[in-house]
Short mmCIF file of C-alpha atoms and ligand atoms in Angstrom, two decimals:
data_model
loop_
_atom_site.label_atom_id
_atom_site.label_comp_id
_atom_site.label_asym_id
_atom_site.label_seq_id
_atom_site.Cartn_x
_atom_site.Cartn_y
_atom_site.Cartn_z
CA UNK A 243 259.81 174.12 47.46
CA UNK A 244 260.06 172.34 44.11
CA UNK A 245 263.40 172.79 42.46
CA UNK A 246 264.78 174.49 45.51
CA UNK A 247 268.26 173.36 46.51
CA UNK A 248 268.44 172.21 50.09
CA UNK A 249 271.34 173.03 52.34
CA UNK A 250 273.55 169.93 52.60
CA UNK A 251 274.90 168.78 55.92
CA UNK A 252 277.66 166.21 55.85
CA UNK A 253 277.90 164.25 59.08
CA UNK A 254 281.49 164.84 60.31
CA UNK A 255 282.13 161.08 60.57
CA UNK A 256 281.77 160.74 56.78
CA UNK A 257 285.06 162.64 56.51
CA UNK A 258 287.05 160.02 58.45
CA UNK A 259 289.54 158.02 56.36
CA UNK A 260 288.51 154.83 58.18
CA UNK A 261 284.72 155.00 58.26
CA UNK A 262 283.74 151.65 59.77
CA UNK A 263 283.87 151.62 63.60
CA UNK A 264 285.41 148.69 65.47
CA UNK A 265 283.36 145.47 65.46
CA UNK A 266 281.08 146.62 62.61
CA UNK A 267 280.57 145.15 59.12
CA UNK A 268 279.20 146.92 56.06
CA UNK A 269 275.80 146.20 54.56
CA UNK A 270 274.28 147.93 51.54
CA UNK A 271 270.62 147.95 52.54
CA UNK A 272 269.08 149.40 55.70
CA UNK A 273 267.57 146.50 57.71
CA UNK A 274 264.16 147.08 59.30
CA UNK A 275 264.27 146.74 63.09
CA UNK A 276 261.84 147.72 65.82
CA UNK A 277 260.69 146.18 69.09
CA UNK A 278 257.00 145.93 68.13
CA UNK A 279 254.97 146.16 64.97
CA UNK A 280 255.33 148.77 62.23
CA UNK A 281 253.24 151.86 62.93
CA UNK A 282 251.01 153.12 60.12
CA UNK A 283 250.45 156.81 60.76
CA UNK A 284 248.54 159.15 58.53
CA UNK A 285 249.82 162.73 58.43
CA UNK A 286 246.35 163.93 59.46
CA UNK A 287 246.73 162.02 62.74
CA UNK A 288 250.34 162.98 63.36
CA UNK A 289 251.60 165.78 65.58
CA UNK A 290 254.80 166.69 67.36
CA UNK A 291 254.62 167.99 70.92
CA UNK A 292 257.58 169.79 72.44
CA UNK A 293 257.25 169.74 76.21
CA UNK A 294 259.06 169.82 79.53
CA UNK A 295 261.53 172.58 80.35
CA UNK A 296 260.38 175.07 77.73
CA UNK A 297 258.76 178.42 78.34
CA UNK A 298 255.64 177.34 76.47
CA UNK A 299 254.86 173.85 75.19
CA UNK A 300 253.81 173.59 71.57
CA UNK A 301 252.24 171.01 69.32
CA UNK A 302 252.84 171.16 65.58
CA UNK A 303 250.64 169.40 63.06
CA UNK A 304 252.13 167.82 59.94
CA UNK A 305 251.46 170.86 57.78
CA UNK A 306 253.18 173.16 60.27
CA UNK A 307 256.11 170.78 60.60
CA UNK A 308 256.68 170.44 56.85
CA UNK A 309 256.64 174.24 56.53
CA UNK A 310 259.87 174.43 58.59
CA UNK A 311 263.17 174.90 56.73
CA UNK A 312 264.63 171.60 55.56
CA UNK A 313 268.11 170.24 55.01
CA UNK A 314 269.70 167.28 53.29
CA UNK A 315 271.94 165.07 55.44
CA UNK A 316 274.63 162.66 54.28
CA UNK A 317 275.53 160.26 57.06
CA UNK A 318 276.95 156.87 57.99
CA UNK A 319 274.71 154.70 60.17
CA UNK A 320 275.90 152.14 62.73
CA UNK A 321 273.64 149.64 64.44
CA UNK A 322 274.68 148.03 67.71
CA UNK A 323 273.82 144.61 66.23
CA UNK A 324 277.02 145.17 64.18
CA UNK A 325 275.99 146.40 60.73
CA UNK A 326 276.95 149.76 59.28
CA UNK A 327 275.80 151.50 56.12
CA UNK A 328 277.68 154.39 54.55
CA UNK A 329 276.46 157.48 52.68
CA UNK A 330 272.79 157.35 53.57
CA UNK A 331 270.86 160.43 52.48
CA UNK A 332 268.10 161.91 54.60
CA UNK A 333 265.97 165.04 54.33
CA UNK A 334 264.12 166.81 57.06
CA UNK A 335 264.28 169.46 59.73
CA UNK A 336 267.45 170.13 61.70
CA UNK A 337 266.85 169.78 65.45
CA UNK A 338 268.34 173.26 65.85
CA UNK A 339 265.19 174.64 64.15
CA UNK A 340 263.30 173.76 67.33
CA UNK A 341 265.21 176.49 69.13
CA UNK A 342 263.26 179.01 67.03
CA UNK A 343 259.93 177.44 68.01
CA UNK A 344 260.30 177.15 71.77
CA UNK A 345 262.35 178.89 74.38
CA UNK A 346 264.32 176.15 76.09
CA UNK A 347 264.86 176.87 79.78
CA UNK A 348 268.49 176.96 80.99
CA UNK A 349 267.84 174.06 83.38
CA UNK A 350 267.24 171.71 80.43
CA UNK A 351 270.22 169.38 79.88
CA UNK A 352 268.64 166.25 78.34
CA UNK A 353 265.79 165.24 76.06
CA UNK A 354 263.55 162.21 75.88
CA UNK A 355 262.23 161.36 72.43
CA UNK A 356 258.82 159.67 72.36
CA UNK A 357 257.52 157.50 69.52
CA UNK A 358 254.03 156.42 68.54
CA UNK A 359 254.80 152.73 69.19
CA UNK A 360 255.68 153.38 72.85
CA UNK A 361 259.42 153.50 72.18
CA UNK A 362 261.47 156.26 73.78
CA UNK A 363 265.14 157.16 73.90
CA UNK A 364 267.27 159.68 75.78
CA UNK A 365 269.94 162.09 74.59
CA UNK A 366 272.01 164.87 76.11
CA UNK A 367 271.23 168.30 74.67
CA UNK A 368 274.70 168.33 73.18
CA UNK A 369 274.01 165.12 71.23
CA UNK A 370 270.46 166.18 70.32
CA UNK A 371 271.54 169.55 68.91
CA UNK A 372 274.64 168.26 67.12
CA UNK A 373 274.93 169.72 63.62
CA UNK A 374 274.03 166.41 61.91
CA UNK A 375 270.90 165.53 63.88
CA UNK A 376 267.64 165.89 61.97
CA UNK A 377 263.97 164.98 62.14
CA UNK A 378 263.84 163.16 58.82
CA UNK A 379 260.94 162.79 56.41
CA UNK A 380 262.87 161.34 53.45
CA UNK A 381 265.43 158.55 53.06
CA UNK A 382 267.54 158.16 49.93
CA UNK A 383 265.45 160.73 48.03
CA UNK A 384 262.05 159.13 48.75
CA UNK A 385 259.40 159.75 51.40
CA UNK A 386 260.01 157.49 54.42
CA UNK A 387 258.10 154.23 54.32
CA UNK A 388 256.16 153.18 57.45
CA UNK A 389 258.89 150.59 58.24
CA UNK A 390 261.49 153.35 58.40
CA UNK A 391 259.41 155.68 60.57
CA UNK A 392 256.96 157.61 58.38
CA UNK A 393 256.09 160.40 58.73
CA UNK A 394 258.95 161.67 60.91
CA UNK A 395 261.94 159.95 62.50
CA UNK A 396 265.01 161.17 64.30
CA UNK A 397 268.45 160.59 62.78
CA UNK A 398 271.42 160.76 65.15
CA UNK A 399 274.29 159.60 62.93
CA UNK A 400 277.08 159.65 65.48
CA UNK A 401 275.38 157.36 68.01
CA UNK A 402 274.23 153.76 67.55
CA UNK A 403 271.04 153.60 65.54
CA UNK A 404 268.72 152.74 68.45
CA UNK A 405 268.87 156.47 69.31
CA UNK A 406 267.28 157.26 65.92
CA UNK A 407 263.65 156.95 67.01
CA UNK A 408 261.05 156.25 64.33
CA UNK A 409 257.47 157.66 64.32
CA UNK A 410 258.51 160.53 66.59
CA UNK A 411 255.62 162.34 68.26
CA UNK A 412 257.14 164.03 71.29
CA UNK A 413 260.30 165.69 72.56
CA UNK A 414 260.59 166.46 76.26
CA UNK A 415 263.32 168.69 77.67
CA UNK A 416 264.55 167.55 81.08
CA UNK A 417 267.00 168.66 83.77
CA UNK A 418 268.05 165.12 84.63
CA UNK A 419 268.95 162.20 82.42
CA UNK A 420 266.60 159.22 82.33
CA UNK A 421 267.17 155.94 80.50
CA UNK A 422 265.05 155.22 77.43
CA UNK A 423 263.54 151.91 76.34
CA UNK A 424 266.74 150.09 75.38
CA UNK A 425 268.90 152.13 77.75
CA UNK A 426 266.94 150.67 80.68
CA UNK A 427 267.27 147.15 79.21
CA UNK A 428 271.04 146.82 79.07
CA UNK A 429 272.02 149.11 76.20
CA UNK A 430 274.64 151.76 76.91
CA UNK A 431 273.23 155.11 78.03
CA UNK A 432 275.25 157.03 75.41
CA UNK A 433 276.10 154.70 72.49
CA UNK A 434 279.16 156.07 70.70
CA UNK A 435 280.10 153.48 68.02
CA UNK A 436 283.74 154.62 67.92
CA UNK A 437 284.07 153.85 71.65
CA UNK A 438 281.98 150.68 71.28
CA UNK A 439 279.52 151.91 73.89
CA UNK A 440 277.20 149.00 73.11
CA UNK A 441 275.90 147.59 76.37
CA UNK A 442 276.23 148.60 79.98
N1 MTE B 998 259.86 154.03 67.41
C1 MTE B 998 260.89 153.18 67.36
N2 MTE B 998 262.06 153.65 66.90
C2 MTE B 998 263.13 152.82 66.83
C3 MTE B 998 263.04 151.49 67.28
C4 MTE B 998 261.78 151.03 67.76
O1 MTE B 998 261.61 149.88 68.19
N3 MTE B 998 260.73 151.91 67.78
N4 MTE B 998 264.14 150.68 67.21
C5 MTE B 998 265.45 151.33 67.16
C6 MTE B 998 266.49 150.41 66.77
S1 MTE B 998 267.01 149.33 67.97
C7 MTE B 998 267.10 150.44 65.54
S2 MTE B 998 268.41 149.45 65.21
C8 MTE B 998 266.62 151.35 64.48
C9 MTE B 998 266.35 150.60 63.19
O2 MTE B 998 265.93 151.49 62.19
P1 MTE B 998 265.61 150.96 60.73
O3 MTE B 998 264.47 149.99 60.85
O4 MTE B 998 265.28 152.16 59.92
O5 MTE B 998 266.86 150.27 60.23
O6 MTE B 998 265.44 152.03 64.86
C10 MTE B 998 265.46 152.52 66.17
N5 MTE B 998 264.29 153.33 66.36
MO1 MO B 999 268.91 148.21 67.15
#
């Protein structure tokens, strides 16, 4: 892979003339936020299980995951606690790659993302498979640090940052929507920053 040029995906919101959503302020460093302690995960102990409404569940180890095609993503990030950061750069695997690994059953309409710290968050399939959603392994040209979700975190640029689960270990396809960790504790089920879908 060395020297290979990655396909670049520009999150559509980076093309807006006004890039800061209502009620947000700009910061220049990504704050570290999670509900418990930082997880320290070694690649040897990491795996990703894709389960639920798929024809056959699969579990990928780190080596298998890193062998998948990768992309570079340029995206603006908005946290519900009111900070935004523009032009972040991520590298990883587009969620659409998963469609080549498992056959998703037609009944599947939602996903739950599961993290190693017990965190989980829900997304519609439409939001999960949006063109700018990736399972990231690098942030601003460097391997993710444990604080930012090493070895693999989700990046969902067009929803508030609580949807961007760190230390991802599982993805479950579901017919019905279910609230995730913050979604069942007062956060909005969807979380569009441009509509200020902050709390419910
Ligand atoms: N596994 C996990 N992922 C998580 C969280 C968490 O507590 N655990 N917190 C979420 C919230 S509320 C935010 S704001 C972002 C913060 O990501 P950062 O630390 O990279 O800025 O991670 C999200 N992903
Ligand atoms: Mo958050």
